[in-house]
Coordinates of C-alpha atoms in Angstrom, one line a residue:
M166 CA 0.2 -0.1 0.5
S167 CA 1.5 3.3 -0.3
I168 CA -0.5 7.1 0.2
K169 CA -0.3 9.7 -2.4
E170 CA -1.7 13.0 -2.7
I171 CA -4.8 12.5 -5.3
S172 CA -6.8 15.6 -7.0
P173 CA -10.1 16.8 -5.7
T174 CA -12.3 15.2 -8.5
E175 CA -10.6 11.9 -7.9
F176 CA -11.2 12.4 -4.2
N177 CA -14.7 12.7 -4.7
D178 CA -15.2 9.8 -6.8
F179 CA -13.9 7.3 -4.4
A180 CA -15.6 9.2 -1.6
N181 CA -19.2 9.9 -2.8
N182 CA -19.4 5.9 -3.2
H183 CA -18.0 4.5 0.1
L184 CA -20.2 3.2 3.1
L185 CA -19.1 6.5 5.2
K186 CA -19.7 8.8 2.8
N187 CA -20.5 12.5 4.6
F188 CA -20.6 16.1 3.3
Y189 CA -17.6 16.7 5.4
Q190 CA -15.1 14.7 3.7
T191 CA -16.0 16.0 -0.3
K192 CA -13.7 18.4 -2.0
E193 CA -16.5 21.0 -1.3
Y194 CA -16.2 21.3 2.1
G195 CA -12.1 20.9 1.4
E196 CA -12.5 24.0 -0.5
L197 CA -14.8 25.9 2.0
M198 CA -12.3 25.4 4.8
S199 CA -9.3 26.5 2.6
H200 CA -10.7 30.0 2.9
S201 CA -10.5 29.7 6.5
D202 CA -6.7 29.5 8.3
F203 CA -6.7 25.6 6.8
S204 CA -4.8 24.2 4.1
V205 CA -6.3 21.4 2.7
I206 CA -4.5 17.7 1.1
Y207 CA -6.9 14.8 -0.4
V208 CA -5.0 11.4 0.0
G209 CA -5.4 8.2 -1.4
A210 CA -4.5 4.6 -0.4
F211 CA -3.6 3.1 -3.2
H212 CA -3.2 -0.7 -3.1
K213 CA -2.6 -2.7 -6.6
N214 CA -3.1 1.3 -7.8
V215 CA -7.1 0.8 -7.0
I216 CA -7.8 3.4 -4.1
V217 CA -8.8 1.3 -1.1
A218 CA -8.8 4.7 1.7
A219 CA -8.8 8.2 1.6
S220 CA -9.3 11.3 3.4
V221 CA -9.7 14.9 3.3
I222 CA -7.1 16.5 5.6
L223 CA -7.4 19.9 6.8
Y224 CA -3.6 21.1 8.7
K225 CA -1.9 24.2 10.0
S226 CA 1.2 25.2 12.1
I227 CA 0.8 24.6 15.7
G228 CA 3.8 25.7 16.4
P229 CA 7.6 26.5 14.5
N230 CA 7.8 23.6 12.0
M231 CA 4.9 21.9 13.3
K232 CA 1.5 21.2 12.1
Y233 CA -1.5 18.8 12.8
G234 CA -4.1 17.2 10.6
Y235 CA -8.1 16.7 11.1
A236 CA -9.4 14.7 9.2
P237 CA -14.0 15.9 9.6
R238 CA -15.7 13.0 10.1
G239 CA -12.6 10.5 10.1
F240 CA -10.8 8.9 7.7
L241 CA -12.9 6.4 4.9
V242 CA -11.1 3.4 5.3
D243 CA -12.8 0.3 6.3
Y244 CA -12.4 0.2 10.2
Y245 CA -13.9 -3.7 10.5
N246 CA -11.0 -4.5 8.2
D247 CA -8.4 -4.8 10.9
E248 CA -5.1 -5.7 8.3
L249 CA -6.6 -3.0 6.0
L250 CA -6.8 -0.3 9.0
R251 CA -3.4 -1.5 10.7
V252 CA -1.5 -1.2 7.0
F253 CA -3.3 2.4 6.3
T254 CA -2.7 3.7 9.3
K255 CA 1.3 3.0 9.5
K256 CA 1.1 4.3 6.2
V257 CA -0.5 7.4 7.1
K258 CA 1.8 7.9 9.9
E259 CA 5.0 7.1 7.8
F260 CA 3.4 9.6 5.2
F261 CA 2.6 12.6 7.5
F262 CA 5.5 12.5 9.8
L263 CA 7.8 13.3 6.8
K264 CA 5.6 16.4 6.4
G265 CA 6.1 17.5 10.0
F266 CA 2.8 16.5 11.6
A267 CA 2.4 15.9 15.1
F268 CA -1.2 14.0 15.1
I269 CA -4.1 14.2 12.8
K270 CA -7.7 14.4 14.3
I271 CA -10.3 12.5 13.8
N272 CA -14.1 11.8 15.0
P273 CA -15.7 9.1 12.4
E274 CA -19.5 9.3 12.0
I275 CA -19.9 5.3 13.3
S276 CA -22.4 5.2 16.0
Y277 CA -21.3 3.7 19.1
S278 CA -24.7 3.7 20.9
I279 CA -28.6 4.8 20.4
V280 CA -30.0 7.3 22.8
N281 CA -33.1 6.5 24.6
F282 CA -34.7 10.1 26.3
E283 CA -37.4 8.8 27.3
D284 CA -36.4 6.2 29.4
K285 CA -32.6 7.6 30.1
S286 CA -30.7 5.1 28.6
K287 CA -28.0 3.9 25.9
T288 CA -28.7 1.1 23.6
I289 CA -24.4 -0.1 22.8
I290 CA -23.8 -1.2 19.3
S291 CA -21.0 -3.7 20.4
K292 CA -19.7 -4.4 17.0
N293 CA -18.7 -0.8 17.0
K294 CA -17.6 -0.3 20.3
S295 CA -14.9 -3.1 19.7
L296 CA -13.5 -0.5 17.3
I297 CA -12.1 1.7 20.3
P298 CA -9.6 -1.0 21.5
V299 CA -8.5 -1.6 18.0
L300 CA -7.8 2.2 17.3
K301 CA -5.9 2.4 20.8
K302 CA -3.9 -0.5 19.6
Y303 CA -3.1 1.3 16.3
G304 CA -2.0 4.4 18.0
Y305 CA -5.2 6.4 18.0
D306 CA -5.6 8.2 22.0
K307 CA -9.3 8.6 22.9
L308 CA -10.1 11.9 23.8
R309 CA -12.3 12.6 26.6
D310 CA -16.0 12.2 25.8
N311 CA -18.2 15.0 26.4
L312 CA -21.4 16.1 27.6
Y313 CA -22.3 19.0 25.5
F314 CA -20.5 20.7 22.3
E315 CA -16.9 20.7 23.4
S316 CA -15.6 18.5 21.2
I317 CA -15.3 19.9 17.0
L318 CA -18.6 18.2 16.0
P319 CA -21.2 17.2 17.6
K320 CA -21.5 13.9 19.1
Y321 CA -24.9 13.2 19.8
T322 CA -27.0 13.6 16.5
P323 CA -30.9 13.2 16.1
V324 CA -31.5 12.0 12.7
I325 CA -35.1 11.6 10.8
Y326 CA -35.3 8.4 8.6
L327 CA -37.6 10.1 5.6
P328 CA -39.0 7.0 3.8
T329 CA -41.0 5.4 6.5
Y330 CA -41.5 9.2 8.9
D331 CA -45.2 8.6 9.7
F332 CA -46.4 12.4 11.3
N333 CA -49.1 10.8 12.9
S334 CA -46.3 9.4 15.3
L335 CA -46.2 13.2 16.8
E336 CA -48.2 14.5 19.6
Q337 CA -52.1 15.4 18.4
K338 CA -51.8 18.8 19.7
M339 CA -48.7 19.7 17.7
I340 CA -50.1 18.0 14.1
E341 CA -53.6 20.2 14.7
E342 CA -51.4 23.5 15.3
M343 CA -49.4 23.2 12.4
K344 CA -51.9 22.3 10.1
L345 CA -53.5 25.7 11.9
T346 CA -50.5 27.4 10.6
E347 CA -50.3 26.4 6.9
L348 CA -53.5 28.3 6.9
K349 CA -52.2 31.7 8.0
G350 CA -50.3 31.9 4.7
L351 CA -47.0 30.2 5.4
H352 CA -44.7 28.4 3.2
L353 CA -41.3 27.3 2.1
V354 CA -39.3 29.3 -0.7
Q355 CA -36.0 28.5 -2.1
G356 CA -33.3 31.8 -1.8
N357 CA -30.3 32.1 -3.9
T358 CA -29.9 35.4 -4.0
E359 CA -27.2 37.9 -1.4
E360 CA -29.6 39.6 -0.1
D361 CA -31.4 36.4 1.0
L362 CA -27.9 35.2 2.2
K363 CA -27.9 38.2 4.4
T364 CA -31.3 37.8 5.7
F365 CA -30.8 34.5 6.9
Y366 CA -27.5 35.7 8.5
S367 CA -29.6 38.1 10.2
F368 CA -31.6 35.3 12.3
V369 CA -28.3 32.9 13.2
E370 CA -25.6 36.2 13.6
S371 CA -26.1 35.3 17.5
K372 CA -25.9 31.8 17.5
D373 CA -21.9 31.0 16.4
N374 CA -19.0 32.6 15.5
K375 CA -19.5 32.5 12.0
T376 CA -19.3 35.0 10.0
L377 CA -21.7 36.5 7.0
T378 CA -18.6 36.2 4.8
Y379 CA -18.0 32.1 6.1
Y380 CA -22.1 31.2 4.8
K381 CA -21.5 33.2 1.4
Y382 CA -18.3 31.2 0.6
L383 CA -20.3 27.7 1.9
Y384 CA -23.5 28.6 -0.3
N385 CA -21.2 29.4 -3.6
I386 CA -19.2 26.5 -3.3
F387 CA -21.6 23.6 -2.4
A388 CA -24.6 25.5 -5.3
K389 CA -21.6 24.9 -7.8
S390 CA -22.4 21.3 -7.2
E391 CA -25.8 21.5 -6.5
M392 CA -25.8 20.6 -2.9
V393 CA -26.9 23.2 -1.1
D394 CA -30.6 24.7 -0.2
L395 CA -31.1 28.1 1.4
I396 CA -34.6 27.6 2.6
K397 CA -37.0 30.5 3.7
L398 CA -40.0 30.4 5.3
D399 CA -42.1 33.5 3.9
L400 CA -45.1 34.7 5.5
S401 CA -48.1 36.2 2.6
Y402 CA -49.5 39.4 4.4
E403 CA -52.4 38.7 1.8
V404 CA -53.4 35.6 3.0
Y405 CA -52.5 36.2 6.7
V406 CA -54.6 39.4 7.4
K407 CA -57.3 37.4 5.7
Y408 CA -56.9 34.7 8.4
L409 CA -56.9 37.3 11.2
Q410 CA -60.1 39.1 9.7
K411 CA -62.0 35.5 10.2
Q412 CA -60.2 35.3 13.9
Y413 CA -61.6 38.1 15.0
I414 CA -65.5 38.0 13.6
F415 CA -64.7 34.7 15.4
E416 CA -63.3 35.8 18.7
E417 CA -65.9 39.0 18.6
K418 CA -68.9 36.8 18.2
R419 CA -67.4 34.7 21.5
N420 CA -66.8 38.1 23.3
E421 CA -70.8 39.1 22.9
E422 CA -71.8 35.9 23.8
L423 CA -69.7 36.1 27.4
N424 CA -70.8 39.9 27.7
I425 CA -74.4 38.4 28.2
L426 CA -73.2 35.9 30.6
F427 CA -71.4 38.4 32.6
E428 CA -74.2 40.5 32.5
N429 CA -76.9 38.2 34.0
N430 CA -74.0 36.5 36.1
P431 CA -72.0 39.9 37.3
N432 CA -70.4 37.8 40.0
D433 CA -69.4 34.7 37.8
M434 CA -65.5 35.5 38.2
N435 CA -64.5 32.4 35.7
C436 CA -66.8 34.2 33.2
Y437 CA -65.4 37.8 33.6
N438 CA -61.8 36.3 33.5
E439 CA -63.0 34.7 29.9
K440 CA -64.0 38.2 28.8
T441 CA -61.1 39.9 30.0
E442 CA -59.2 37.5 27.9
S443 CA -61.0 37.7 25.1
D444 CA -60.8 41.2 25.2
K445 CA -56.7 41.2 24.8
I446 CA -57.2 39.0 22.0
M447 CA -59.2 40.8 20.0
N448 CA -56.8 43.8 20.8
N449 CA -54.2 42.0 19.8
I450 CA -56.0 40.9 16.8
S451 CA -56.8 44.0 15.4
S452 CA -53.4 45.4 16.3
D453 CA -51.8 42.9 14.1
I454 CA -54.5 43.8 11.1
S455 CA -53.5 47.1 11.4
A456 CA -49.8 46.8 11.5
I457 CA -50.4 44.2 8.0
N458 CA -52.5 47.2 6.6
I459 CA -49.7 49.6 6.7
R460 CA -47.4 47.3 5.5
M461 CA -49.3 46.2 2.4
R462 CA -50.3 49.6 1.9
D463 CA -46.5 50.4 1.3
N464 CA -46.6 47.2 -0.6
V465 CA -45.0 44.8 1.6
M466 CA -47.1 41.5 0.4
R467 CA -44.5 39.2 2.6
E468 CA -42.1 39.0 5.3
T469 CA -39.4 36.1 5.4
L470 CA -40.1 34.9 8.7
A471 CA -37.3 32.2 9.2
A472 CA -34.6 30.5 7.1
A473 CA -32.5 27.6 7.2
L474 CA -29.1 26.3 5.3
L475 CA -29.1 22.9 4.7
I476 CA -26.7 20.6 2.4
K477 CA -27.7 17.5 0.2
H478 CA -25.7 14.9 0.2
E479 CA -26.1 11.4 -1.1
G480 CA -29.4 11.4 0.1
R481 CA -29.0 13.1 3.0
I482 CA -29.8 16.1 4.4
T483 CA -27.5 17.9 7.2
L484 CA -29.3 20.8 9.0
V485 CA -25.9 23.9 9.0
M486 CA -28.3 26.3 10.9
A487 CA -31.5 28.2 11.0
G488 CA -33.2 30.6 12.4
Y489 CA -35.9 32.6 12.9
N490 CA -37.9 36.2 13.8
K491 CA -38.6 35.9 17.5
E492 CA -39.8 38.9 17.8
F493 CA -43.1 37.6 15.7
Y494 CA -46.0 36.6 18.1
G495 CA -48.5 34.1 17.8
I496 CA -46.9 31.8 15.1
D497 CA -44.6 29.1 16.3
I498 CA -42.5 30.2 13.5
K499 CA -39.2 27.5 14.4
T500 CA -41.5 24.3 14.9
F501 CA -43.1 24.6 11.0
L502 CA -39.8 25.5 9.6
F503 CA -38.7 22.2 10.7
Y504 CA -41.8 20.5 10.1
K505 CA -42.2 21.8 6.7
I506 CA -38.7 20.9 6.1
I507 CA -39.6 17.0 7.2
D508 CA -42.3 16.8 4.9
E509 CA -40.6 18.7 1.6
Y510 CA -37.6 16.4 1.7
K511 CA -39.8 13.4 2.4
K512 CA -42.1 13.9 -1.0
A513 CA -38.7 14.4 -2.5
N514 CA -37.2 11.4 -1.7
Y515 CA -34.2 11.8 0.5
L516 CA -33.6 9.1 2.5
Y517 CA -32.2 10.8 6.1
F518 CA -32.8 14.5 7.8
D519 CA -29.8 14.8 9.9
M520 CA -30.6 17.8 12.4
N521 CA -27.5 18.3 13.7
G522 CA -26.3 18.0 17.5
I523 CA -28.0 17.6 20.5
T524 CA -26.8 16.9 24.2
A525 CA -26.7 14.0 26.5
D526 CA -27.3 16.0 29.4
F527 CA -30.7 13.7 30.8
T528 CA -31.2 16.4 33.8
D529 CA -33.3 19.5 34.5
K530 CA -30.0 21.4 35.0
N531 CA -28.9 21.1 30.9
P532 CA -28.4 24.4 29.7
Y533 CA -29.0 22.9 26.5
K534 CA -32.7 21.5 27.7
A535 CA -35.1 23.6 25.4
L536 CA -32.4 22.7 22.6
N537 CA -33.2 19.0 23.2
E538 CA -36.7 19.0 24.0
F539 CA -37.1 21.0 20.6
K540 CA -35.5 18.6 18.2
L541 CA -36.6 15.5 20.3
K542 CA -40.2 16.0 19.8
F543 CA -39.8 15.4 16.1
K544 CA -39.2 11.8 17.3
P545 CA -35.5 11.0 15.9
T546 CA -33.5 8.3 16.1
V547 CA -30.3 9.7 18.5
Y548 CA -27.0 8.5 17.8
E549 CA -23.8 8.8 19.7
Y550 CA -20.7 8.5 17.8
L551 CA -17.3 7.2 18.9
G552 CA -15.9 10.6 19.8
E553 CA -12.3 12.0 19.3
F554 CA -9.3 10.2 18.4
D555 CA -6.0 11.8 17.9
L556 CA -3.6 9.7 15.3
I557 CA -0.1 10.3 16.9
I558 CA 2.5 11.0 14.0
N559 CA 5.2 12.1 15.8
K560 CA 5.5 11.5 20.2
P561 CA 7.8 13.9 21.1
F562 CA 6.2 16.8 18.9
H563 CA 2.8 16.0 20.4
Q564 CA 4.2 15.6 24.3
L565 CA 5.7 19.3 23.4
L566 CA 2.6 20.6 21.7
W567 CA 0.7 19.1 25.3
S568 CA 3.4 20.4 27.8
T569 CA 3.1 24.0 26.4
N570 CA -0.7 24.3 26.3
K571 CA -0.5 24.6 22.7
I572 CA -3.2 21.8 22.1
Q573 CA -5.7 22.6 24.8
K574 CA -5.4 26.1 23.7
E575 CA -6.1 25.4 19.5
F576 CA -9.2 23.5 20.5
Y577 CA -10.9 24.7 24.1
K578 CA -14.5 25.4 23.3
P579 CA -16.4 26.1 26.4
A580 CA -18.8 23.3 27.2
I581 CA -21.2 26.1 28.1
K582 CA -21.7 28.9 25.3
K583 CA -22.4 32.3 27.2
S584 CA -25.7 33.7 25.8

């Protein structure tokens, strides 16, 4: 076996047919990261002139004449083929040792367990668990498992299998609310302009440290390969105002009935409270109608209330980021956005919806409890991956970097993000 640098196209031809294929291991992701502070190399392992393993390797300097590498979502190799893994690892270490690498970080997309949040249990996948001692044997250091989002990529991921997904498995109240929300004039729209990206960014700017420029690169690079969708959730004011008018008429009739009841029973506090609440509802509806009419007079006929970036890769859609207008009341925008994404991509015959990470903290003190509960209400399967490993390429380099805290500083991520 020999390790060689290969072209991005040659890499994609192999990667897109591999069992562990994922969008992180593509030339598109490599190109995206080349616009950050990483450099990129694509390597293939050849046996009798045939590629048997490959990887995108992102790398950067971390000390004088020292580099580290990162294979996002792990090397594309058959981890269950012990001899292939052994030889491949040996050749990778030799190849990158000569290039001044101290280590290469991997985080394979291999499931360690399936997490059941209802009974707070895990079903361990023994075949995959047995890979950990094998990796350790061949020089991969297993890093400490995390509970929140300390690792580069989430360790816990909720995934929906779309072909058999049944909306009737959701809570009945939620289904009814989503059907009602659809009547209000909300619908998904494909975004494709710079203004659409700016709108998306206005919803997600405070969520992470990514810049608008990063998202522009991401969209433009993946769009060239038709691998990205910028989804907007638009509200038609014309439809929504008609819905509100109907609601006002309904509430007005109810209000009149409550008024009569209260006049006949002035000491009935339940009736009084219902009447007061009905007054508030009517005032809110009236205010919303007035505000929308003003916008429509200014020829503003629709508003984008939410947006999401999705990567499409080999039958799987992966949520990159989503955000919504938190100041718009009266509609559960966030739930409807995810509901419609599932619905639309199920109809389009996609296989999986990767909802991006959650945490494994089962307690009520979990600072990400709301995030967990939101995604889990869609009844996904939650996978726990094997975690992060460092393949030590040059032990003295690695020890020096560790003893001088350079590795710790490079990869430090707070367990809990500040709001």
